[in-house]
Coordinates of C-alpha atoms and ligand atoms in Angstrom, one line a residue:
V1 CA -30.9 -65.8 4.9
S2 CA -28.3 -63.4 3.6
V3 CA -26.5 -64.4 0.6
F4 CA -23.3 -62.6 1.8
R5 CA -22.9 -64.2 5.2
R6 CA -22.1 -67.8 4.5
G7 CA -18.6 -68.6 5.5
R8 CA -17.0 -65.8 7.4
L9 CA -19.9 -65.4 9.8
G10 CA -22.4 -67.7 11.3
E11 CA -25.6 -67.6 9.2
R12 CA -27.6 -66.3 12.0
F13 CA -27.9 -62.4 12.1
D14 CA -29.5 -61.1 15.2
L15 CA -32.9 -59.8 14.2
D16 CA -32.6 -56.5 16.1
A17 CA -29.1 -55.9 14.8
A18 CA -30.4 -56.6 11.3
A19 CA -33.3 -54.2 11.5
Y20 CA -31.1 -51.6 13.1
T21 CA -28.5 -51.6 10.3
S22 CA -30.8 -52.4 7.4
S23 CA -31.5 -49.7 4.7
L24 CA -34.4 -51.7 3.2
D25 CA -37.1 -49.2 4.3
F26 CA -35.6 -46.2 2.4
D27 CA -34.1 -48.4 -0.3
R28 CA -37.5 -48.4 -2.0
E29 CA -36.6 -45.0 -3.4
I30 CA -33.6 -46.6 -5.3
L31 CA -35.1 -49.9 -6.2
R32 CA -35.5 -49.2 -9.8
A33 CA -32.2 -47.4 -10.2
T34 CA -30.4 -50.4 -8.5
I35 CA -32.2 -52.8 -10.8
W36 CA -30.9 -50.8 -13.8
V37 CA -27.3 -50.8 -12.4
N38 CA -27.5 -54.5 -12.1
A39 CA -29.1 -55.2 -15.4
V40 CA -26.3 -53.2 -17.2
H41 CA -23.6 -54.9 -15.2
L42 CA -24.8 -58.3 -16.2
K43 CA -25.2 -57.3 -19.9
L44 CA -21.6 -56.1 -19.9
L45 CA -20.4 -59.4 -18.4
C46 CA -22.4 -61.2 -21.1
E47 CA -20.8 -59.1 -23.7
K48 CA -17.4 -60.1 -22.3
G49 CA -18.3 -63.7 -22.4
A50 CA -18.4 -64.0 -18.6
L51 CA -22.2 -64.9 -18.6
G52 CA -24.3 -66.8 -21.1
S53 CA -27.2 -64.9 -22.8
E54 CA -29.8 -67.4 -21.5
E55 CA -28.6 -66.9 -17.9
L56 CA -28.8 -63.2 -18.6
E57 CA -32.3 -63.4 -19.9
K58 CA -33.5 -65.3 -16.9
A59 CA -32.0 -62.8 -14.5
L60 CA -33.4 -59.8 -16.4
K61 CA -36.8 -61.3 -16.4
A62 CA -36.7 -61.7 -12.6
L63 CA -35.4 -58.1 -12.2
R64 CA -38.3 -56.8 -14.3
R65 CA -40.7 -58.8 -12.2
L66 CA -39.1 -57.3 -9.0
E67 CA -39.6 -53.8 -10.3
E68 CA -43.2 -54.4 -11.1
N69 CA -44.0 -56.3 -8.0
P70 CA -41.7 -55.3 -5.2
P71 CA -42.4 -57.4 -2.0
E72 CA -44.3 -55.6 0.7
K73 CA -42.3 -56.9 3.6
I74 CA -38.7 -57.9 3.3
D75 CA -36.5 -59.7 5.8
P76 CA -34.1 -57.2 7.3
R77 CA -31.5 -59.9 7.4
L78 CA -31.2 -59.3 3.7
E79 CA -29.6 -56.0 4.7
D80 CA -30.6 -53.9 1.7
V81 CA -31.8 -53.7 -1.8
H82 CA -28.6 -55.1 -3.1
G83 CA -29.0 -58.3 -1.0
L84 CA -32.6 -58.6 -2.2
I85 CA -31.6 -58.2 -5.8
E86 CA -28.8 -60.8 -5.6
K87 CA -31.3 -63.2 -3.9
V88 CA -34.0 -62.7 -6.6
A89 CA -31.5 -62.9 -9.5
S90 CA -29.9 -66.1 -7.9
E91 CA -33.4 -67.8 -7.6
A92 CA -33.8 -67.1 -11.4
S93 CA -30.4 -68.1 -12.4
E94 CA -27.7 -69.2 -9.9
K95 CA -24.9 -68.3 -12.3
A96 CA -26.2 -64.8 -13.0
G97 CA -27.0 -64.0 -9.4
G98 CA -23.6 -65.3 -8.5
M99 CA -21.9 -63.0 -10.9
L100 CA -23.5 -59.8 -9.7
A101 CA -20.6 -59.0 -7.4
Y102 CA -18.0 -59.9 -10.0
G103 CA -16.4 -56.5 -10.7
K104 CA -19.2 -54.7 -8.8
S105 CA -19.7 -54.1 -5.2
R106 CA -22.6 -52.6 -3.2
N107 CA -20.4 -49.6 -2.7
D108 CA -20.2 -48.5 -6.3
A109 CA -23.6 -49.8 -7.1
V110 CA -25.3 -47.8 -4.3
A111 CA -23.4 -44.7 -5.1
A112 CA -24.5 -45.1 -8.8
A113 CA -28.1 -45.8 -7.9
I114 CA -28.3 -42.7 -5.6
R115 CA -27.0 -40.5 -8.4
I116 CA -29.4 -42.0 -10.9
R117 CA -32.4 -41.4 -8.6
A118 CA -31.1 -38.0 -7.4
R119 CA -30.8 -36.8 -11.0
E120 CA -34.3 -38.0 -11.8
R121 CA -35.9 -36.5 -8.8
L122 CA -34.0 -33.2 -9.3
L123 CA -35.4 -33.0 -12.8
Q124 CA -38.9 -33.9 -11.7
L125 CA -38.7 -31.4 -8.9
T126 CA -37.5 -28.7 -11.4
L127 CA -40.5 -29.4 -13.5
Q128 CA -42.7 -28.9 -10.6
Q129 CA -40.9 -25.7 -9.6
L130 CA -41.4 -24.5 -13.2
Q131 CA -45.2 -25.0 -12.7
L132 CA -45.1 -22.6 -9.8
I133 CA -42.9 -20.1 -11.7
E134 CA -45.3 -20.2 -14.6
A135 CA -48.2 -19.6 -12.4
L136 CA -46.5 -16.6 -10.9
L137 CA -45.6 -15.2 -14.3
K138 CA -49.1 -15.6 -15.7
K139 CA -50.6 -13.9 -12.6
A140 CA -48.0 -11.2 -13.0
L141 CA -49.1 -10.7 -16.5
E142 CA -52.7 -10.1 -15.3
H143 CA -51.5 -7.6 -12.9
V144 CA -48.7 -5.5 -14.8
E145 CA -50.9 -2.4 -14.3
T146 CA -52.3 -3.2 -10.9
I147 CA -50.8 -0.6 -8.5
F148 CA -49.3 -2.2 -5.4
P149 CA -47.0 -0.9 -2.8
A150 CA -43.3 -2.1 -2.5
Y151 CA -41.9 -2.3 1.0
T152 CA -38.6 -1.8 2.6
H153 CA -38.2 -2.5 6.4
L154 CA -41.8 -3.6 5.9
Q155 CA -42.8 0.1 5.6
R156 CA -44.5 1.4 2.5
A157 CA -41.7 2.5 0.2
A158 CA -42.8 3.3 -3.2
P159 CA -45.7 2.7 -5.6
A160 CA -45.1 -0.4 -7.8
T161 CA -47.4 -3.0 -9.2
F162 CA -48.6 -6.4 -8.1
G163 CA -47.2 -7.9 -11.3
F164 CA -43.8 -6.5 -10.4
I165 CA -43.8 -8.0 -6.9
L166 CA -44.8 -11.4 -8.4
H167 CA -42.2 -11.3 -11.1
G168 CA -39.6 -10.7 -8.5
H169 CA -40.4 -14.0 -6.8
A170 CA -40.6 -15.8 -10.1
Q171 CA -37.2 -14.5 -11.2
R172 CA -35.6 -15.7 -8.0
L173 CA -37.3 -19.1 -8.3
L174 CA -36.3 -19.4 -11.9
R175 CA -32.7 -18.6 -11.0
N176 CA -32.9 -21.5 -8.5
A177 CA -34.5 -23.8 -11.1
E178 CA -31.8 -23.0 -13.7
N179 CA -29.1 -24.0 -11.1
A180 CA -30.4 -27.5 -11.3
E181 CA -28.6 -27.9 -14.7
T182 CA -25.3 -27.0 -13.2
L183 CA -25.9 -29.3 -10.3
L184 CA -26.7 -32.0 -12.7
N185 CA -23.2 -31.9 -14.1
R186 CA -22.0 -32.6 -10.6
I187 CA -24.3 -35.4 -9.9
N188 CA -24.4 -37.2 -13.3
L189 CA -21.0 -39.0 -13.1
S190 CA -20.6 -42.7 -12.8
P191 CA -18.9 -44.5 -9.9
M192 CA -19.6 -47.9 -11.6
G193 CA -16.6 -50.1 -12.1
A194 CA -14.9 -48.6 -9.0
A195 CA -16.0 -51.8 -7.4
A196 CA -15.6 -52.0 -3.6
V197 CA -12.8 -49.4 -3.2
V198 CA -9.8 -49.8 -5.4
G199 CA -11.1 -50.9 -8.8
T200 CA -11.0 -54.5 -10.1
S201 CA -9.3 -57.0 -12.3
A202 CA -12.7 -58.1 -13.6
P203 CA -13.4 -57.2 -17.4
I204 CA -15.2 -53.9 -16.7
D205 CA -15.5 -51.1 -19.3
R206 CA -16.3 -48.1 -17.1
L207 CA -16.9 -45.7 -20.0
R208 CA -19.4 -48.0 -21.6
E209 CA -21.1 -48.8 -18.4
A210 CA -21.5 -45.1 -17.6
E211 CA -22.9 -44.5 -21.1
L212 CA -25.6 -47.2 -20.7
L213 CA -26.6 -45.8 -17.4
G214 CA -27.0 -42.2 -18.9
F215 CA -24.1 -40.7 -17.0
D216 CA -22.2 -37.9 -18.7
G217 CA -18.8 -39.3 -17.5
V218 CA -17.0 -41.3 -14.8
L219 CA -15.8 -40.4 -11.5
E220 CA -12.3 -41.8 -12.0
N221 CA -10.6 -42.4 -8.6
A222 CA -12.2 -45.6 -7.3
L223 CA -11.8 -44.6 -3.6
D224 CA -13.4 -41.2 -4.1
A225 CA -16.0 -42.6 -6.4
T226 CA -17.3 -45.0 -3.8
T227 CA -17.0 -42.8 -0.7
S228 CA -17.9 -39.3 -1.7
R229 CA -21.4 -37.9 -1.2
D230 CA -20.6 -34.2 -1.8
F231 CA -23.2 -34.2 -4.6
L232 CA -25.8 -34.9 -1.9
L233 CA -24.7 -31.9 0.1
M234 CA -24.8 -29.7 -3.1
M235 CA -28.2 -31.0 -3.9
L236 CA -29.5 -30.4 -0.4
A237 CA -28.1 -26.9 -0.4
H238 CA -29.8 -26.3 -3.8
L239 CA -33.1 -27.5 -2.3
F240 CA -32.5 -25.2 0.7
D241 CA -31.9 -22.3 -1.7
S242 CA -35.2 -23.0 -3.5
A243 CA -37.0 -23.5 -0.2
T244 CA -35.9 -20.2 1.0
S245 CA -37.2 -18.4 -2.0
L246 CA -40.5 -20.3 -1.6
S247 CA -40.5 -19.3 2.1
N248 CA -40.1 -15.6 1.4
L249 CA -43.0 -15.8 -1.1
A250 CA -45.2 -17.5 1.4
E251 CA -44.3 -15.0 4.1
E252 CA -45.5 -12.1 1.8
M253 CA -48.8 -14.0 1.2
V254 CA -49.3 -14.3 4.9
V255 CA -48.5 -10.7 5.5
Y256 CA -50.4 -9.1 2.6
S257 CA -53.5 -11.2 3.4
S258 CA -53.7 -10.2 7.0
S259 CA -56.5 -7.9 8.1
E260 CA -53.8 -5.3 8.9
F261 CA -52.5 -5.1 5.3
G262 CA -55.5 -6.4 3.6
L263 CA -54.0 -6.2 0.1
I264 CA -54.6 -9.6 -1.2
E265 CA -57.2 -12.3 -0.6
L266 CA -56.1 -16.0 -0.5
P267 CA -58.6 -18.5 -1.9
D268 CA -61.0 -20.1 0.6
E269 CA -60.0 -23.6 -0.7
F270 CA -56.4 -23.0 0.6
S271 CA -57.3 -21.5 3.9
S272 CA -58.8 -22.7 7.2
T273 CA -60.7 -21.1 10.0
S274 CA -60.6 -21.1 13.7
S275 CA -62.5 -23.7 15.8
V276 CA -63.2 -21.1 18.3
M277 CA -63.2 -17.6 16.5
P278 CA -65.5 -18.0 13.5
Q279 CA -64.6 -14.7 11.9
K280 CA -61.0 -15.9 11.1
K281 CA -59.5 -17.0 7.8
N282 CA -56.1 -18.5 8.3
P283 CA -53.4 -18.7 5.6
V284 CA -52.4 -22.3 6.5
V285 CA -51.0 -23.3 3.2
A286 CA -48.7 -20.3 3.0
E287 CA -47.7 -20.9 6.6
I288 CA -46.7 -24.4 6.0
A289 CA -44.8 -23.4 2.8
R290 CA -43.1 -20.7 4.8
T291 CA -41.7 -23.2 7.2
K292 CA -40.6 -25.9 4.8
S293 CA -37.3 -24.1 4.5
A294 CA -36.6 -25.0 8.1
E295 CA -37.4 -28.6 7.5
V296 CA -35.2 -28.7 4.4
L297 CA -32.3 -27.1 6.3
G298 CA -32.7 -29.7 8.9
E299 CA -32.1 -32.4 6.4
L300 CA -29.1 -30.6 5.1
V301 CA -27.6 -30.2 8.5
K302 CA -28.2 -33.9 9.3
A303 CA -26.5 -35.0 6.1
A304 CA -23.6 -32.5 6.6
V305 CA -22.9 -33.7 10.1
I306 CA -22.9 -37.3 9.1
L307 CA -20.4 -36.6 6.3
T308 CA -17.8 -34.9 8.4
R309 CA -15.2 -37.0 10.2
L310 CA -15.5 -40.0 8.1
P311 CA -12.4 -41.8 6.8
G312 CA -12.0 -42.7 3.1
G313 CA -13.6 -45.9 1.9
Y314 CA -17.2 -47.0 2.4
S315 CA -18.6 -46.9 6.0
L316 CA -22.2 -47.6 6.8
D317 CA -22.7 -44.1 8.1
L318 CA -23.0 -43.1 4.4
Q319 CA -26.1 -45.2 4.1
Q320 CA -27.9 -42.8 6.6
V321 CA -27.3 -39.7 4.5
T322 CA -29.5 -40.7 1.5
P323 CA -32.9 -40.6 3.1
K324 CA -32.3 -37.1 4.2
L325 CA -32.2 -36.1 0.6
W326 CA -35.4 -37.9 -0.3
N327 CA -37.2 -36.3 2.6
A328 CA -36.1 -32.9 1.5
V329 CA -37.2 -33.5 -2.1
D330 CA -40.6 -34.9 -1.0
E331 CA -41.2 -31.7 1.2
L332 CA -40.2 -29.3 -1.5
E333 CA -42.1 -31.0 -4.3
R334 CA -45.3 -31.1 -2.3
S335 CA -44.8 -27.4 -1.5
F336 CA -44.3 -26.4 -5.1
K337 CA -47.4 -28.4 -6.2
V338 CA -49.8 -26.8 -3.8
M339 CA -48.5 -23.3 -4.1
A340 CA -48.7 -23.6 -7.9
K341 CA -52.3 -24.6 -7.4
M342 CA -53.1 -21.7 -5.1
V343 CA -51.4 -18.9 -7.1
P344 CA -53.9 -18.7 -10.0
S345 CA -56.9 -17.9 -7.6
L346 CA -55.1 -15.2 -5.6
R347 CA -57.1 -12.1 -5.6
V348 CA -55.7 -8.6 -5.2
R349 CA -57.7 -6.0 -3.4
A350 CA -56.8 -3.4 -6.0
E351 CA -58.5 -0.4 -4.3
E352 CA -56.8 -1.0 -1.0
A353 CA -53.5 -1.6 -2.7
R354 CA -53.8 1.7 -4.6
K355 CA -54.7 3.5 -1.4
A356 CA -51.5 2.1 0.1
C357 CA -49.6 3.9 -2.6
L358 CA -51.0 7.4 -2.2
P359 CA -49.0 10.3 -0.9
P360 CA -46.8 10.5 1.0
V361 CA -45.8 7.2 -0.5
G362 CA -43.9 8.0 -3.6
M363 CA -42.1 11.1 -2.2
A364 CA -38.8 9.9 -3.6
E365 CA -40.3 10.5 -7.1
A366 CA -41.6 13.9 -6.2
A367 CA -38.1 14.8 -5.1
N368 CA -36.8 13.5 -8.4
L369 CA -39.1 15.8 -10.2
L370 CA -38.0 18.8 -8.1
V371 CA -34.5 18.0 -9.2
K372 CA -35.5 17.7 -12.9
N373 CA -37.8 20.7 -13.1
F374 CA -36.2 23.2 -10.7
G375 CA -32.5 22.2 -10.7
L376 CA -32.5 21.5 -6.9
N377 CA -29.8 19.1 -5.8
F378 CA -31.3 15.9 -4.5
R379 CA -30.5 16.4 -0.8
K380 CA -32.4 19.7 -0.9
A381 CA -35.3 18.2 -2.7
H382 CA -35.4 15.4 -0.2
Q383 CA -35.6 17.8 2.6
L384 CA -38.4 19.8 1.0
C385 CA -40.4 16.6 0.4
A386 CA -39.7 15.4 3.9
L387 CA -41.3 18.6 5.3
I388 CA -44.3 18.2 2.9
A389 CA -44.7 14.6 4.0
R390 CA -44.7 15.7 7.6
L391 CA -47.4 18.2 7.0
M392 CA -49.4 15.6 5.2
L393 CA -49.1 13.1 8.0
E394 CA -50.0 15.8 10.6
N395 CA -53.0 16.8 8.3
E396 CA -51.7 20.3 8.0
L397 CA -51.0 20.4 4.3
D398 CA -52.9 23.1 2.5
E399 CA -52.0 25.7 -0.2
P400 CA -50.6 28.2 2.3
S401 CA -48.4 25.8 4.2
F402 CA -47.3 24.3 0.9
Q403 CA -46.2 27.6 -0.5
K404 CA -44.5 28.5 2.7
T405 CA -42.4 25.3 2.5
L406 CA -41.5 26.0 -1.1
S407 CA -40.4 29.5 -0.2
G408 CA -37.9 28.1 2.2
F409 CA -36.2 26.6 -0.8
G410 CA -36.5 29.5 -3.1
L411 CA -39.5 28.0 -5.0
G412 CA -42.3 30.1 -3.8
N413 CA -45.3 30.1 -6.2
K414 CA -43.3 28.0 -8.8
L415 CA -45.8 25.1 -8.2
T416 CA -49.3 24.6 -6.9
L417 CA -50.3 22.0 -4.4
R418 CA -52.6 20.5 -6.9
E419 CA -49.9 20.2 -9.5
F420 CA -47.7 18.7 -6.9
L421 CA -50.3 16.1 -5.9
E422 CA -50.8 15.3 -9.6
W423 CA -47.1 14.4 -9.8
M424 CA -47.8 11.9 -7.0
E425 CA -50.5 9.9 -8.7
P426 CA -49.3 6.3 -8.3
E427 CA -50.1 5.5 -12.0
R428 CA -48.0 8.5 -13.2
I429 CA -45.1 7.5 -10.9
V430 CA -45.0 3.9 -11.9
A431 CA -45.2 4.8 -15.6
S432 CA -42.2 7.2 -15.1
Y433 CA -39.8 4.5 -14.0
S434 CA -37.4 4.3 -16.8
T435 CA -34.6 1.9 -15.7
L436 CA -34.0 -1.7 -16.8
G437 CA -35.9 -4.0 -14.4
S438 CA -38.1 -1.3 -12.9
S439 CA -41.7 -1.8 -12.0
N440 CA -42.9 0.2 -15.0
P441 CA -45.7 -1.9 -16.5
R442 CA -44.0 -2.1 -19.9
E443 CA -40.8 -3.3 -18.3
V444 CA -42.5 -5.9 -16.2
E445 CA -44.4 -7.1 -19.3
R446 CA -41.1 -7.5 -21.1
M447 CA -39.5 -9.4 -18.3
V448 CA -42.4 -11.7 -17.7
N449 CA -42.7 -12.6 -21.4
R450 CA -39.0 -13.3 -21.7
D451 CA -39.1 -15.4 -18.5
L452 CA -42.1 -17.4 -19.8
K453 CA -39.9 -18.3 -22.6
R454 CA -37.0 -19.3 -20.3
V455 CA -39.5 -21.5 -18.4
G456 CA -40.6 -23.2 -21.6
E457 CA -37.0 -23.9 -22.7
L458 CA -35.9 -25.2 -19.3
R459 CA -39.0 -27.5 -19.2
M460 CA -38.1 -28.8 -22.6
R461 CA -34.5 -29.6 -21.6
C462 CA -35.6 -31.3 -18.4
S463 CA -38.2 -33.4 -20.1
E464 CA -35.8 -34.4 -22.8
R465 CA -33.3 -35.6 -20.3
L466 CA -36.0 -37.6 -18.4
T467 CA -37.1 -39.2 -21.6
K468 CA -33.6 -40.2 -22.6
F469 CA -33.0 -41.8 -19.2
E470 CA -36.2 -43.7 -19.5
E471 CA -35.2 -45.1 -22.9
L472 CA -31.9 -46.2 -21.6
Y473 CA -33.6 -47.9 -18.7
C474 CA -36.0 -49.7 -21.0
S475 CA -33.3 -50.9 -23.3
A476 CA -31.2 -52.2 -20.4
L477 CA -34.1 -54.2 -19.1
N478 CA -35.1 -55.2 -22.7
L479 CA -38.5 -53.6 -22.3
Ligands
LIG1 N1 -27.2 -50.2 2.1 C1 -25.9 -49.5 1.8 C2 -26.2 -48.1 1.5 O1 -27.3 -47.7 1.4 C3 -25.4 -50.2 0.6 C4 -23.9 -50.3 0.7 C5 -23.5 -51.3 1.7 N2 -22.1 -51.6 1.6 C6 -21.4 -52.3 2.6 N3 -20.2 -52.5 2.4 N4 -22.0 -52.7 3.6 O2 -25.2 -47.3 1.5

């Protein structure tokens, strides 16, 4: 069955051994990219006079048909997509099929196909990530004024706004997304023409081949070009980075929507209930999104462990790395998609959120005002406010106890309790934040609008690259 076996080995390949070693199942992911690589290779051979144009046409036609109608079940004794392609091309033109491995090996071809598919999936994933980021930013814009507590140690820390919290997540996810472009520089290099391991005497123009496949350059050393999968590790690490950002966002949704916090309401369409306890509303989408980071990390670890302790030059171990990447991309893409769908119908329970910002939350800003208005040093002001917070929490704060506390710091009768409590209105506090990047509504508005622009620009760049790749693919296949 296999076109490669004749000669050196008996033609029979044990079926279990074939199924065990075949990559055909997950090669579906790189079918199109591998067809592209083979089409370009044949074209270049034709340009060099090593293949007639009629034979080329026949082979290209067969490859186009294969792409449109990939067989459902493939005999594992064909080994992989490369075996399949050579078989299909040979059936259309024996000469063309027979020339596929002239100056090209499965080793450089598969490395190229993985890079081609990886860059495409990375760009598509980034576009999906941008959908989520945009949803967060738009929601943030709706809520630049909505008072919401910020936490540290998961304890109420300071009054902020819901828009500010959401923008924080969006900023982090956008930083992840922008990294995709740097990563692309690492991925988008051509191993083609490296052949099996040392290069080849066949008439191969590596630079031209790289250009026709949409690569930005070549990976020069043939040995490294065929063996290295570091770009997969980098990409998996990148996916893990984004998955972690997503996980932290999801965790906050779970926490804020719990009855204990009660600060947000997740949409019913994205929640489930209990089969036993009918009062319950479970944040299941957020829970699954929260845990995807673990699944992505699992794929990263698997890939990393396979890649250690390998010698130079292709080994079949390498084949097992690639599906880990596709799994991780699948998981993350689905997560971005469903979260982007859920975010627009998130509801804030504004009254509860504001309540969670009432005194003594915001004491740090009261201390700041004592510094500004009465020249106390901050530590003294902090101590004074700590005593007031304690009175508040013990329900013992009234005008006399307040004045008594002030007197201890030489401020007796300089301020009424009412004035002090007015200082602590959450709206006033939030409006008083004056630093770059604070949760002051005007600042959040500025950041969100700027980031919406960054989203639009990155989306444009990703789409343009995808379109360019698509055009190159079509011209390689004469579509
Ligand atoms: N199926 C292989 C992979 O995915 C293709 C390369 C096989 N090369 C070889 N020399 N057996 O990596």
